[in-house]
mmCIF file of C-alpha atoms and ligand atoms in Angstrom:
data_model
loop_
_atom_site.group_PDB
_atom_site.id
_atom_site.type_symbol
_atom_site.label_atom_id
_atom_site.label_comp_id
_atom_site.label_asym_id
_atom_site.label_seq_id
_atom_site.Cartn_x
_atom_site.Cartn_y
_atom_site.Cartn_z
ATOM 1 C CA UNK A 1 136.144 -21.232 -82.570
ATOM 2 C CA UNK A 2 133.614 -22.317 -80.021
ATOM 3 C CA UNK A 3 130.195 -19.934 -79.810
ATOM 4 C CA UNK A 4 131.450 -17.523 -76.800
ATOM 5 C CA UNK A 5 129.168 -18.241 -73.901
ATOM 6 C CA UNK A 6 129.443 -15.046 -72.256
ATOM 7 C CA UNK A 7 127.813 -12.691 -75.068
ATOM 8 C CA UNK A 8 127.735 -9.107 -73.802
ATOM 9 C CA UNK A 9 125.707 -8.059 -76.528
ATOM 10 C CA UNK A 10 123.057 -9.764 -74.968
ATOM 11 C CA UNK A 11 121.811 -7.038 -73.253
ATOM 12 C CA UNK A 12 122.175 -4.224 -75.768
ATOM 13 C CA UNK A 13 119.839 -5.491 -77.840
ATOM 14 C CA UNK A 14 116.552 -3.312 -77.103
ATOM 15 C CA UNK A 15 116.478 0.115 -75.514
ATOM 16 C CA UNK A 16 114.473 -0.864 -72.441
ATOM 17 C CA UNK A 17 116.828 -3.477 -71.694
ATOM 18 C CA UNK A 18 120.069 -0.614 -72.187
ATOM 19 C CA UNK A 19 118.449 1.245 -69.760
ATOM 20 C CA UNK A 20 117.619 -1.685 -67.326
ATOM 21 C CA UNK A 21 121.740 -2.050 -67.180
ATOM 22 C CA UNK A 22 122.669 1.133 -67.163
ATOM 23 C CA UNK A 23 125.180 2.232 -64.931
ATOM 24 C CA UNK A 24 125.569 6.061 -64.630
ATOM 25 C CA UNK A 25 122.351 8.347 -64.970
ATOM 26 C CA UNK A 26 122.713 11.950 -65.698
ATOM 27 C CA UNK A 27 119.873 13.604 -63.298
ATOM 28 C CA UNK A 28 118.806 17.774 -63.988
ATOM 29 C CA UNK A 29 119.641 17.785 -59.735
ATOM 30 C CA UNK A 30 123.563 16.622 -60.613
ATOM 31 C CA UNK A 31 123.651 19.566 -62.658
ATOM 32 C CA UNK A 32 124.483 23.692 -61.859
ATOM 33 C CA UNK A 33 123.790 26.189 -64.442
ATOM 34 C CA UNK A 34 126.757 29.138 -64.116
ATOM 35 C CA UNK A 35 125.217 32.513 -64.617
ATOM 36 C CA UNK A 36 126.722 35.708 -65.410
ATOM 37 C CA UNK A 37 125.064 39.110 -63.940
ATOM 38 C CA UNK A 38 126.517 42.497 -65.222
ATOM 39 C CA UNK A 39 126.293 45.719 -63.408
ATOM 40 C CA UNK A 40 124.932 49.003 -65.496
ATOM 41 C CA UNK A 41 122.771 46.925 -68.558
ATOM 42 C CA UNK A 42 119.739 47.617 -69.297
ATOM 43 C CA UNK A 43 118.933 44.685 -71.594
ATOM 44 C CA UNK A 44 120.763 41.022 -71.420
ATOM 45 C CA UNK A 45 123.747 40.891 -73.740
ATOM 46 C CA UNK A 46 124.365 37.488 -75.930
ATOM 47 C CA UNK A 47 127.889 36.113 -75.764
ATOM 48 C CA UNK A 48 129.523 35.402 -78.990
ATOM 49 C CA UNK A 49 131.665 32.725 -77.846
ATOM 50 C CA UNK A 50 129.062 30.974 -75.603
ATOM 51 C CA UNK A 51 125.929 30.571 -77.677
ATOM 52 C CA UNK A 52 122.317 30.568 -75.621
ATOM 53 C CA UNK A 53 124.434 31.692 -72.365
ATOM 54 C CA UNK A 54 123.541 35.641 -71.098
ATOM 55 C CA UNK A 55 125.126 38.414 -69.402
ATOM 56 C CA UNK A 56 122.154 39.274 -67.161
ATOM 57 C CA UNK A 57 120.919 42.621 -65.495
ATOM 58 C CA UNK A 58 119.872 42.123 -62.188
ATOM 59 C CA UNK A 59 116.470 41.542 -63.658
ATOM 60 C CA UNK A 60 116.436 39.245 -66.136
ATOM 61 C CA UNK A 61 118.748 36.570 -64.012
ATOM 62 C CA UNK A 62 115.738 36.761 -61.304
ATOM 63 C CA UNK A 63 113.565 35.750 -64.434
ATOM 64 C CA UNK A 64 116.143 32.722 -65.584
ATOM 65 C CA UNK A 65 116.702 30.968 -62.038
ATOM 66 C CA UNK A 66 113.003 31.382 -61.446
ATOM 67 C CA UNK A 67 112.672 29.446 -64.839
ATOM 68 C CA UNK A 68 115.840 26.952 -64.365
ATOM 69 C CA UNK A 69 114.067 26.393 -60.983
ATOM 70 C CA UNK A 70 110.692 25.837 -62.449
ATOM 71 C CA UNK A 71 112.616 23.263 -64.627
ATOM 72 C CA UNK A 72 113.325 21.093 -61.406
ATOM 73 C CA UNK A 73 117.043 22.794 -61.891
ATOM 74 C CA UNK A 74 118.580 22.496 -58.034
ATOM 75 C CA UNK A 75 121.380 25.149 -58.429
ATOM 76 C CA UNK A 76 123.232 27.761 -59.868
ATOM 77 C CA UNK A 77 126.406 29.770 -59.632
ATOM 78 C CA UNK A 78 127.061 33.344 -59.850
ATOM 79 C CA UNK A 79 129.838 35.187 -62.046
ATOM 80 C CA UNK A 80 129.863 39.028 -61.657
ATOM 81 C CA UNK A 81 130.593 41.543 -64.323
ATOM 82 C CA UNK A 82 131.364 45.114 -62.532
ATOM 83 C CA UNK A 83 130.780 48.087 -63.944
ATOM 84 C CA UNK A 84 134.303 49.652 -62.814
ATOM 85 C CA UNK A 85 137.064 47.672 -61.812
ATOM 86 C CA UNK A 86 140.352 48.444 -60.221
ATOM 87 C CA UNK A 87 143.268 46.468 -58.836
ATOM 88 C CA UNK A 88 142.066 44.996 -55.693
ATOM 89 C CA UNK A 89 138.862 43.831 -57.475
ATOM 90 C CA UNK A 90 137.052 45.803 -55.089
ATOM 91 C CA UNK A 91 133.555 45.203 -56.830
ATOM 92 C CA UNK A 92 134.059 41.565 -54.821
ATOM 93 C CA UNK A 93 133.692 42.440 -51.457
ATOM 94 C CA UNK A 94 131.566 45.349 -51.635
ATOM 95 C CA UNK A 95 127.893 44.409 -50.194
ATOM 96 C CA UNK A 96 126.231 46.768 -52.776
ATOM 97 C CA UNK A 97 128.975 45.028 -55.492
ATOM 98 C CA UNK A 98 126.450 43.263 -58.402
ATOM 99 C CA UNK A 99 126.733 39.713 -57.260
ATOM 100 C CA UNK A 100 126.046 40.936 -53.204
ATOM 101 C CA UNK A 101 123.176 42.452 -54.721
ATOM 102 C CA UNK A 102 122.208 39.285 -57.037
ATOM 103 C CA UNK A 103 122.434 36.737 -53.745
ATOM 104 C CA UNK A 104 119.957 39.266 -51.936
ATOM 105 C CA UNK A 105 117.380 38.967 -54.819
ATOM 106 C CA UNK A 106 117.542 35.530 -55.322
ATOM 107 C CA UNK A 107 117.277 34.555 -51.743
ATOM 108 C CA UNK A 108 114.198 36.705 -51.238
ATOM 109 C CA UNK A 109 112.524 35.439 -54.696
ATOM 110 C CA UNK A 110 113.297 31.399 -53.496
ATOM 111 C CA UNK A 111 114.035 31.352 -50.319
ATOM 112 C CA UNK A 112 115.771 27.487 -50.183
ATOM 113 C CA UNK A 113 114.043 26.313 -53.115
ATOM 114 C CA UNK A 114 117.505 26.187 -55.207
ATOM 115 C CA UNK A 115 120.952 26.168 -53.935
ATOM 116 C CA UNK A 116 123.034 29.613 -54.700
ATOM 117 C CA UNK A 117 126.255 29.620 -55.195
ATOM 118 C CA UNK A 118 128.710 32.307 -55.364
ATOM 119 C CA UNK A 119 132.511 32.379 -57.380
ATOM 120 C CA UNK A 120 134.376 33.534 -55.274
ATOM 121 C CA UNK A 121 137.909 35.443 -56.851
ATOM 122 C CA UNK A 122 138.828 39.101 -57.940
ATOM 123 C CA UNK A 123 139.503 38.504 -61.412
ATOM 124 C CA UNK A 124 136.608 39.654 -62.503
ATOM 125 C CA UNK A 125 136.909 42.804 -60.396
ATOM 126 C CA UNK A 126 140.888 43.510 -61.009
ATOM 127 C CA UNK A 127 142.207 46.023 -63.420
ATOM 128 C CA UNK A 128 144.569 43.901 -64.471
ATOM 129 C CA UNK A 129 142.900 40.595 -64.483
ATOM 130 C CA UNK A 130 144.633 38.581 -62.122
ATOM 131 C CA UNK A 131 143.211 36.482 -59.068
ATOM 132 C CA UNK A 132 144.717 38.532 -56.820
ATOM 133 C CA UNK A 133 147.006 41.364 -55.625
ATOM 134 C CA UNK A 134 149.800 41.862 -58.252
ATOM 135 C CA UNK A 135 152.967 42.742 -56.395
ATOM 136 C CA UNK A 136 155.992 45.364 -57.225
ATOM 137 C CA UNK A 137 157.321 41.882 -58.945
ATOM 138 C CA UNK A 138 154.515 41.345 -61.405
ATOM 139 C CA UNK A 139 153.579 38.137 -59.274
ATOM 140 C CA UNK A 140 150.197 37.154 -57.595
ATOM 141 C CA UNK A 141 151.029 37.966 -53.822
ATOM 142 C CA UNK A 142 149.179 34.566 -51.996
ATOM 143 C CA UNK A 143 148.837 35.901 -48.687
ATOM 144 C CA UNK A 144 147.842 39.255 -49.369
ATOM 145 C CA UNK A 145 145.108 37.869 -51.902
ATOM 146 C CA UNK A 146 143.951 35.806 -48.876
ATOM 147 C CA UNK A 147 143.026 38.705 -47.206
ATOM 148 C CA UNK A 148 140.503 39.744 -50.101
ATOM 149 C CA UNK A 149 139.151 36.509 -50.327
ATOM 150 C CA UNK A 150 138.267 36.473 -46.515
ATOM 151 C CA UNK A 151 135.965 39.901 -47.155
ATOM 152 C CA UNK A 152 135.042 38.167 -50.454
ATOM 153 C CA UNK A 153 133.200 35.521 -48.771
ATOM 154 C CA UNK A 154 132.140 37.248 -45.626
ATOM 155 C CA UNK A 155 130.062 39.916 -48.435
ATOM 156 C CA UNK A 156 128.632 36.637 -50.263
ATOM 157 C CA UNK A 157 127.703 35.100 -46.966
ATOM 158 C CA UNK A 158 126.257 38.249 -46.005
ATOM 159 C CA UNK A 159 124.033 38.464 -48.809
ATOM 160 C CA UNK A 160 123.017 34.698 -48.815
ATOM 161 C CA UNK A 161 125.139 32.559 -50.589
ATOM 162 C CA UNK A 162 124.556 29.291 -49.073
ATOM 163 C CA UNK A 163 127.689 27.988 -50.879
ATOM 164 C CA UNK A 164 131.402 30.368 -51.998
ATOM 165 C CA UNK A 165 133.341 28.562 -54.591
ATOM 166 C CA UNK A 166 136.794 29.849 -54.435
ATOM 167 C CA UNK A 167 138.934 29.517 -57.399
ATOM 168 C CA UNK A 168 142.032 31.553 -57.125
ATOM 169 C CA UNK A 169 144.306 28.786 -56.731
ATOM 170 C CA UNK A 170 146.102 30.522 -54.000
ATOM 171 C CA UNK A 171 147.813 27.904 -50.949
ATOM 172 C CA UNK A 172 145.205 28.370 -47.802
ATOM 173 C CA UNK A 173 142.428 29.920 -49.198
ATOM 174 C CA UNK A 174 139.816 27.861 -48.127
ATOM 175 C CA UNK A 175 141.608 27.097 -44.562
ATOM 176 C CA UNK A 176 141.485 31.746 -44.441
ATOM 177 C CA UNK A 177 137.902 31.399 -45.874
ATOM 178 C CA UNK A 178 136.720 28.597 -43.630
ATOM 179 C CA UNK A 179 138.053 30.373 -40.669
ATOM 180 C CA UNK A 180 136.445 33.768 -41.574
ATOM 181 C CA UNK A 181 133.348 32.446 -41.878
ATOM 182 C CA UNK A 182 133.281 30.218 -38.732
ATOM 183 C CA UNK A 183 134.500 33.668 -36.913
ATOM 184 C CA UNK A 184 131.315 36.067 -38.341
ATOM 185 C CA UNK A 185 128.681 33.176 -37.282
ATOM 186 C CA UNK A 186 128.234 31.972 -41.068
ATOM 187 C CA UNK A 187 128.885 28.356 -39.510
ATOM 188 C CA UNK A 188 126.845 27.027 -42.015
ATOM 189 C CA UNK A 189 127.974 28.324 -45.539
ATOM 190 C CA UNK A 190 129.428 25.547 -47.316
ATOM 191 C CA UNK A 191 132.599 26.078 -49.315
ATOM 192 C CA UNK A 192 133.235 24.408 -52.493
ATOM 193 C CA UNK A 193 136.854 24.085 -53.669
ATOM 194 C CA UNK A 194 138.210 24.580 -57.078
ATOM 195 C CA UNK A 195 140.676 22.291 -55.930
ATOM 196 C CA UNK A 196 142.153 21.009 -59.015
ATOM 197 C CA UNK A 197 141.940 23.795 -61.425
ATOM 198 C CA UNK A 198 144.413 23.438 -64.389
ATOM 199 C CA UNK A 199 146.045 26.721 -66.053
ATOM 200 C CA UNK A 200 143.558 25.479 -68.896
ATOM 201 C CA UNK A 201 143.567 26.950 -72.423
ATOM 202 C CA UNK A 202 139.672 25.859 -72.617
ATOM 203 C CA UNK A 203 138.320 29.184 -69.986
ATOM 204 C CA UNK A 204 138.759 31.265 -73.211
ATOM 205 C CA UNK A 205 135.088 31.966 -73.908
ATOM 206 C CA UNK A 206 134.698 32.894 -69.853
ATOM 207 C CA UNK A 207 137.201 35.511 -70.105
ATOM 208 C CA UNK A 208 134.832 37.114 -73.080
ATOM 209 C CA UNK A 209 131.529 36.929 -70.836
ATOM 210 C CA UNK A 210 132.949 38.655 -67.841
ATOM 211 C CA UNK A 211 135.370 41.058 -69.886
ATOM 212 C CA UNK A 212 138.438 39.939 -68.408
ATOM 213 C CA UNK A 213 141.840 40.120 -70.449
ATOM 214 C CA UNK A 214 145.365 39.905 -68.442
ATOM 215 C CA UNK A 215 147.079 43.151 -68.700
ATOM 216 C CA UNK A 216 150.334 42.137 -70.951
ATOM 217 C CA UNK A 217 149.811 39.085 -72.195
ATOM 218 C CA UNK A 218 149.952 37.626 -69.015
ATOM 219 C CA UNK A 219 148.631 34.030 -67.830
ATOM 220 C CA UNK A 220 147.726 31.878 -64.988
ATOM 221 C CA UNK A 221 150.423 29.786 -65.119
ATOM 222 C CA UNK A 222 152.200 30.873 -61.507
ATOM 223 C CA UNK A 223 148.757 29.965 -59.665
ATOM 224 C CA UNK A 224 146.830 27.486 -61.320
ATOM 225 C CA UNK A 225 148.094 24.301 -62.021
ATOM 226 C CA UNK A 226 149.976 22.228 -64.723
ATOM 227 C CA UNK A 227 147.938 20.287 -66.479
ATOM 228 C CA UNK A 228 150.942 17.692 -67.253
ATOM 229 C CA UNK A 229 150.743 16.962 -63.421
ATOM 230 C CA UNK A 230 147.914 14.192 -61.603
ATOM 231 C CA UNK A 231 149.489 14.074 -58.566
ATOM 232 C CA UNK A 232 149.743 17.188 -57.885
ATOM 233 C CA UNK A 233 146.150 17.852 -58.361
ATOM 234 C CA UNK A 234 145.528 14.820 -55.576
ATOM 235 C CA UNK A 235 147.633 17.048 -53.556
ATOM 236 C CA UNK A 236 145.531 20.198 -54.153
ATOM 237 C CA UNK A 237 142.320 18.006 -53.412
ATOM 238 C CA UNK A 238 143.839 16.511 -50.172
ATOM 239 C CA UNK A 239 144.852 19.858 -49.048
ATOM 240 C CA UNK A 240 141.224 21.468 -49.617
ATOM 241 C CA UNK A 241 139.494 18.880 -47.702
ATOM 242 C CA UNK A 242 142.283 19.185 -44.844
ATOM 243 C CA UNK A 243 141.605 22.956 -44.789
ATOM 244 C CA UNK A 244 137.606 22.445 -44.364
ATOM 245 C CA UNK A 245 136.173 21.996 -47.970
ATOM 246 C CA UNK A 246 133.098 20.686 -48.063
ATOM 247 C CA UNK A 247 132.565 19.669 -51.552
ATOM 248 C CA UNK A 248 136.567 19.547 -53.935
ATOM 249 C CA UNK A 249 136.148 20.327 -57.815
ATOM 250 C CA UNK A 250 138.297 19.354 -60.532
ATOM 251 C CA UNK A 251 138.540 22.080 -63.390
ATOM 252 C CA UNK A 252 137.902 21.409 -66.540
ATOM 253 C CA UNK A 253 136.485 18.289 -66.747
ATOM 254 C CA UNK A 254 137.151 15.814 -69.598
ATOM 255 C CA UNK A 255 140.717 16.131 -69.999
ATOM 256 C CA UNK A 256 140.470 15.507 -66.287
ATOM 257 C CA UNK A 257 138.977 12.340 -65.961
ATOM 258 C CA UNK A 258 141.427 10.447 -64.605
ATOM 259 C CA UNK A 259 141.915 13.317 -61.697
ATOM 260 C CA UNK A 260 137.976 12.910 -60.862
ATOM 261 C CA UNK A 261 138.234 9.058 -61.229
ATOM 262 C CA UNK A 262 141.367 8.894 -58.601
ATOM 263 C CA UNK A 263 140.103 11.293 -56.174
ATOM 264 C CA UNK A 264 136.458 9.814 -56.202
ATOM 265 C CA UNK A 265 138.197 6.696 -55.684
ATOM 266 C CA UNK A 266 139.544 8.193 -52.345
ATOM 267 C CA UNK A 267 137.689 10.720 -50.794
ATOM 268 C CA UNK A 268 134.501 10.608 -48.635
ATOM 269 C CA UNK A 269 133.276 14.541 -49.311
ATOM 270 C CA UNK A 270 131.090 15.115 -52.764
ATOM 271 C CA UNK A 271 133.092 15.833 -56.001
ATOM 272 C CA UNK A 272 131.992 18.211 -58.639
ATOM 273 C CA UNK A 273 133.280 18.920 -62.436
ATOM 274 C CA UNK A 274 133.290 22.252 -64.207
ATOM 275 C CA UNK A 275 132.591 21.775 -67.995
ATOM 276 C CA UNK A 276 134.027 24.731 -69.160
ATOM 277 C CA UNK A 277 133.200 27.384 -71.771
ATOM 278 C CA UNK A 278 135.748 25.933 -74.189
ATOM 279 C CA UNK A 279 134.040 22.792 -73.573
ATOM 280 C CA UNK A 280 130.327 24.108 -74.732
ATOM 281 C CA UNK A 281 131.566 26.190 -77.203
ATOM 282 C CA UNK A 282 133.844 23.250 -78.819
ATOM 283 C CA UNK A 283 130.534 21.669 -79.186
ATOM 284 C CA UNK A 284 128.230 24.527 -80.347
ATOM 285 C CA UNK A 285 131.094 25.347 -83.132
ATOM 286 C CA UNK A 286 131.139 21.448 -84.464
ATOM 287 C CA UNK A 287 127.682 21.047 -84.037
ATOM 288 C CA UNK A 288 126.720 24.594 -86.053
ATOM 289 C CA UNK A 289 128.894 23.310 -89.155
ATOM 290 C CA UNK A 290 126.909 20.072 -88.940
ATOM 291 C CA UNK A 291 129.795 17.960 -88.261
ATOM 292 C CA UNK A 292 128.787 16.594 -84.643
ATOM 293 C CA UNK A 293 124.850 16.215 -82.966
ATOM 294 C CA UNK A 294 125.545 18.884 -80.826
ATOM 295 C CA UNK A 295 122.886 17.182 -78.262
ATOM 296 C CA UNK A 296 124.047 13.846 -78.887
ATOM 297 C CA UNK A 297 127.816 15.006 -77.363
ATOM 298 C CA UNK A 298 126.621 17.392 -74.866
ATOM 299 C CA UNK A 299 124.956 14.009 -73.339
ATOM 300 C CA UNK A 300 127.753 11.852 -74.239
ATOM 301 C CA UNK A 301 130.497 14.350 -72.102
ATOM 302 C CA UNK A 302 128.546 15.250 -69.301
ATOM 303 C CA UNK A 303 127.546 11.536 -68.977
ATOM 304 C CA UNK A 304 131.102 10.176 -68.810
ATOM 305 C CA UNK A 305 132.085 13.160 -66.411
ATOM 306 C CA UNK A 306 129.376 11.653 -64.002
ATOM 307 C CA UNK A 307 130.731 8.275 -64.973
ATOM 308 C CA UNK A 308 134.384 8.645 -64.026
ATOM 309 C CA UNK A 309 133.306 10.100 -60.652
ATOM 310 C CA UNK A 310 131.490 13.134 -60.423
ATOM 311 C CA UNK A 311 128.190 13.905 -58.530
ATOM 312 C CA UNK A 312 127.954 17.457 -59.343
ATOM 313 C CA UNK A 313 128.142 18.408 -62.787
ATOM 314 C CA UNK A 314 129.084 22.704 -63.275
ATOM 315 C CA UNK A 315 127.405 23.264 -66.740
ATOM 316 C CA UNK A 316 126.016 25.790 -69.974
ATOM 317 C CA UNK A 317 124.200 22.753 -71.049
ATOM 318 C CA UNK A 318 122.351 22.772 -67.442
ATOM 319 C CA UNK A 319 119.052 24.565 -68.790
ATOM 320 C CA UNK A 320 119.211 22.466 -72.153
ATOM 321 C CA UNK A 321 119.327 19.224 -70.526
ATOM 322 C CA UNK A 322 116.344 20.403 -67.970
ATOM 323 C CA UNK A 323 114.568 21.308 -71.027
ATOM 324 C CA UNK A 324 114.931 18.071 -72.785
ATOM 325 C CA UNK A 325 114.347 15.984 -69.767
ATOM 326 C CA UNK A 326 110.795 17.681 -69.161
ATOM 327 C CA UNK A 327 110.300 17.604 -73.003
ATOM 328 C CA UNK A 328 111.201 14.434 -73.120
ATOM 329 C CA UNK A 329 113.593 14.464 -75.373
ATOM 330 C CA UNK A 330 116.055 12.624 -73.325
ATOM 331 C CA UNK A 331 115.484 10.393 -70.579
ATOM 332 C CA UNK A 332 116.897 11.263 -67.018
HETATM 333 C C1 PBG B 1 137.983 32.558 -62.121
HETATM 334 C C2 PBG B 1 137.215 31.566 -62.930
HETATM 335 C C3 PBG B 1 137.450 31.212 -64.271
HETATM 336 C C4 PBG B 1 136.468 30.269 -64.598
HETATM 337 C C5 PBG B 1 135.674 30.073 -63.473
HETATM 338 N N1 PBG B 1 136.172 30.862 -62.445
HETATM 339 C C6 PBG B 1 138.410 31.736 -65.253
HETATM 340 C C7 PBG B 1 139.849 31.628 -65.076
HETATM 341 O O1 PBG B 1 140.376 30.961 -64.190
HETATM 342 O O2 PBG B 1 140.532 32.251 -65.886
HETATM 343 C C8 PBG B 1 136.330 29.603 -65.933
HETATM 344 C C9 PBG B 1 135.003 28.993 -66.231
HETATM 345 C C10 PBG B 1 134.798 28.601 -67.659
HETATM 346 O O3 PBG B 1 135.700 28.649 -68.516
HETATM 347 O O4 PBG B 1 133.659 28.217 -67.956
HETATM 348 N N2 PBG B 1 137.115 33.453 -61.459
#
């Protein structure tokens, strides 16, 4: 055998010289920390299933996204946990509902200086769990869920979200939302698309944190998608951007990587990932029995989520990996 004259190991060889080549950089302003604010606490409560993540009174998430934004931490995302919910999910469009009431605070405490975002569905707010109106068939009515979605967003504009995430999965949402917000003036609220979002075993520990079960047994099978299909997900993508989305998600991320790599292959408008709650907890679990670094695959994942295509990274790990960056603990 001839000495190989192309020797890639070349430039492995020293740290500096890894990081000279390096291709894909994981940045703290890629990165938005979703954040969970319950109506009727007193004190934060810990989530069992998503370790270091809160349900916050009103209060104490003023105190964390001042701190995340202290951290140089660009963005967050709001989840709401109502105090009473019933089967429109009316908690979602009322302006005094917990999240309205979360926007107004954080707007007033910092102004522009981060980017809030608002989740925008019902199933948070809905009796019986569902994204949407259950009809006299048991099924998720699309048209009439549009409908809620519409006063969904116009109450999250209202209050200040600069950005509604809708991710109900139901055909035309963000073509009803777009359209509703164009009509009340809010010309400039951006709308980011959980375009592909996969009826995904892995949302289990999110369902704990904003106390949602589905009455009977039920799933999410009839609106979200099948996670056998990639196509289908460039369908949902193409479809988003057609209806006005400004930024198209792909949900969860790393047994999606080939749906982020295609569409970031295709499409001019920003692409973000959500790494899930089953994702961060897989990793807590492993890492608490000492079996994984914990840190070591939280940067790992959220690295090659960036790498296949991603510029906007939905995370748990958000505030860790601001931490370690100013600690300097890793390198950004
Ligand atoms: C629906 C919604 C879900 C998540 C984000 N938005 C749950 C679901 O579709 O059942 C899951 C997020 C996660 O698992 O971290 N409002």
């Amino acid at each position: 055998m001839p000495t190989p004259t192309v020797r890639p190991r070349r430039l492995r060889r020293t740290a500096a010289i890894r990081d000279l080549v390096a291709q894909t950089h994981l940045r703290v302003d890629d990165l938005v920390a979703p954040l969970f604010v319950r109506e009727g606490i007193d004190e934060p409560q810990p989530i069992e299933s998503l370790p270091g993540v809160m349900q916050h009174t009103a209060t104490s998430l003023r105190s964390e996204v001042a701190a995340l934004a202290e951290l140089g931490v660009r963005s967050v995302v709001l989840f709401g946990v109502p105090a009473s919910k019933d089967p429109t999910g009316s908690g979602a469009f009322d302006p005094d509902g917990i999240v309205q009431i979360a926007l107004r605070d954080l707007r007033s405490d910092l102004g522009d200086d981060i980017v809030v975002m608002a989740d925008l569905c019902v199933d948070e707010y809905t009796d019986h769990g569902h994204c949407g109106i259950v009809g006299a068939d048991g099924d998720v009515d699309n048209d009439a869920t549009l409908e809620l979605y519409a006063r969904a967003a116009l109450a999250q504009a209202a209050a200040g979200a600069q950005v509604v995430a809708p991710s109900g999965m139901m055909d035309g949402q963000v073509a009803v939302i777009r359209d509703a917000l164009d009509t009340a003036g809010f010309t400039d609220v951006a709308i980011m698309a959980y375009a592909a979002k996969f009826a995904s075993a892995l949302y289990g520990p999110f369902r704990d944190a904003v106390d949602v079960s589905i009455t009977g047994g039920g799933d999410r099978k009839g609106y979200q998608q099948d996670w056998r299909n990639s196509r289908e997900a460039q369908l949902e993508i193409d479809l988003d951007v057609a209806e006005g989305a400004d930024i198209v998600m792909v949900k969860p991320a790393l047994a999606y990587l080939d749906v982020i790599a295609d569409a970031s292959a295709r499409l001019d408008v920003p692409m973000a990932a959500y790494h899930v709650s089953g994702e961060y907890a897989m990793i807590h679990a492993a890492a608490e029995r000492g079996w994984i670094d914990g840190d070591a695959v939280a940067l790992e994942h959220l690295t090659a989520i960036k790498r296949a295509g991603a510029d906007i990274v939905l995370t748990y790990f958000t505030r860790w990996f601001a931490e370690s960056v100013a600690n300097g603990s890793v390198a950004s």
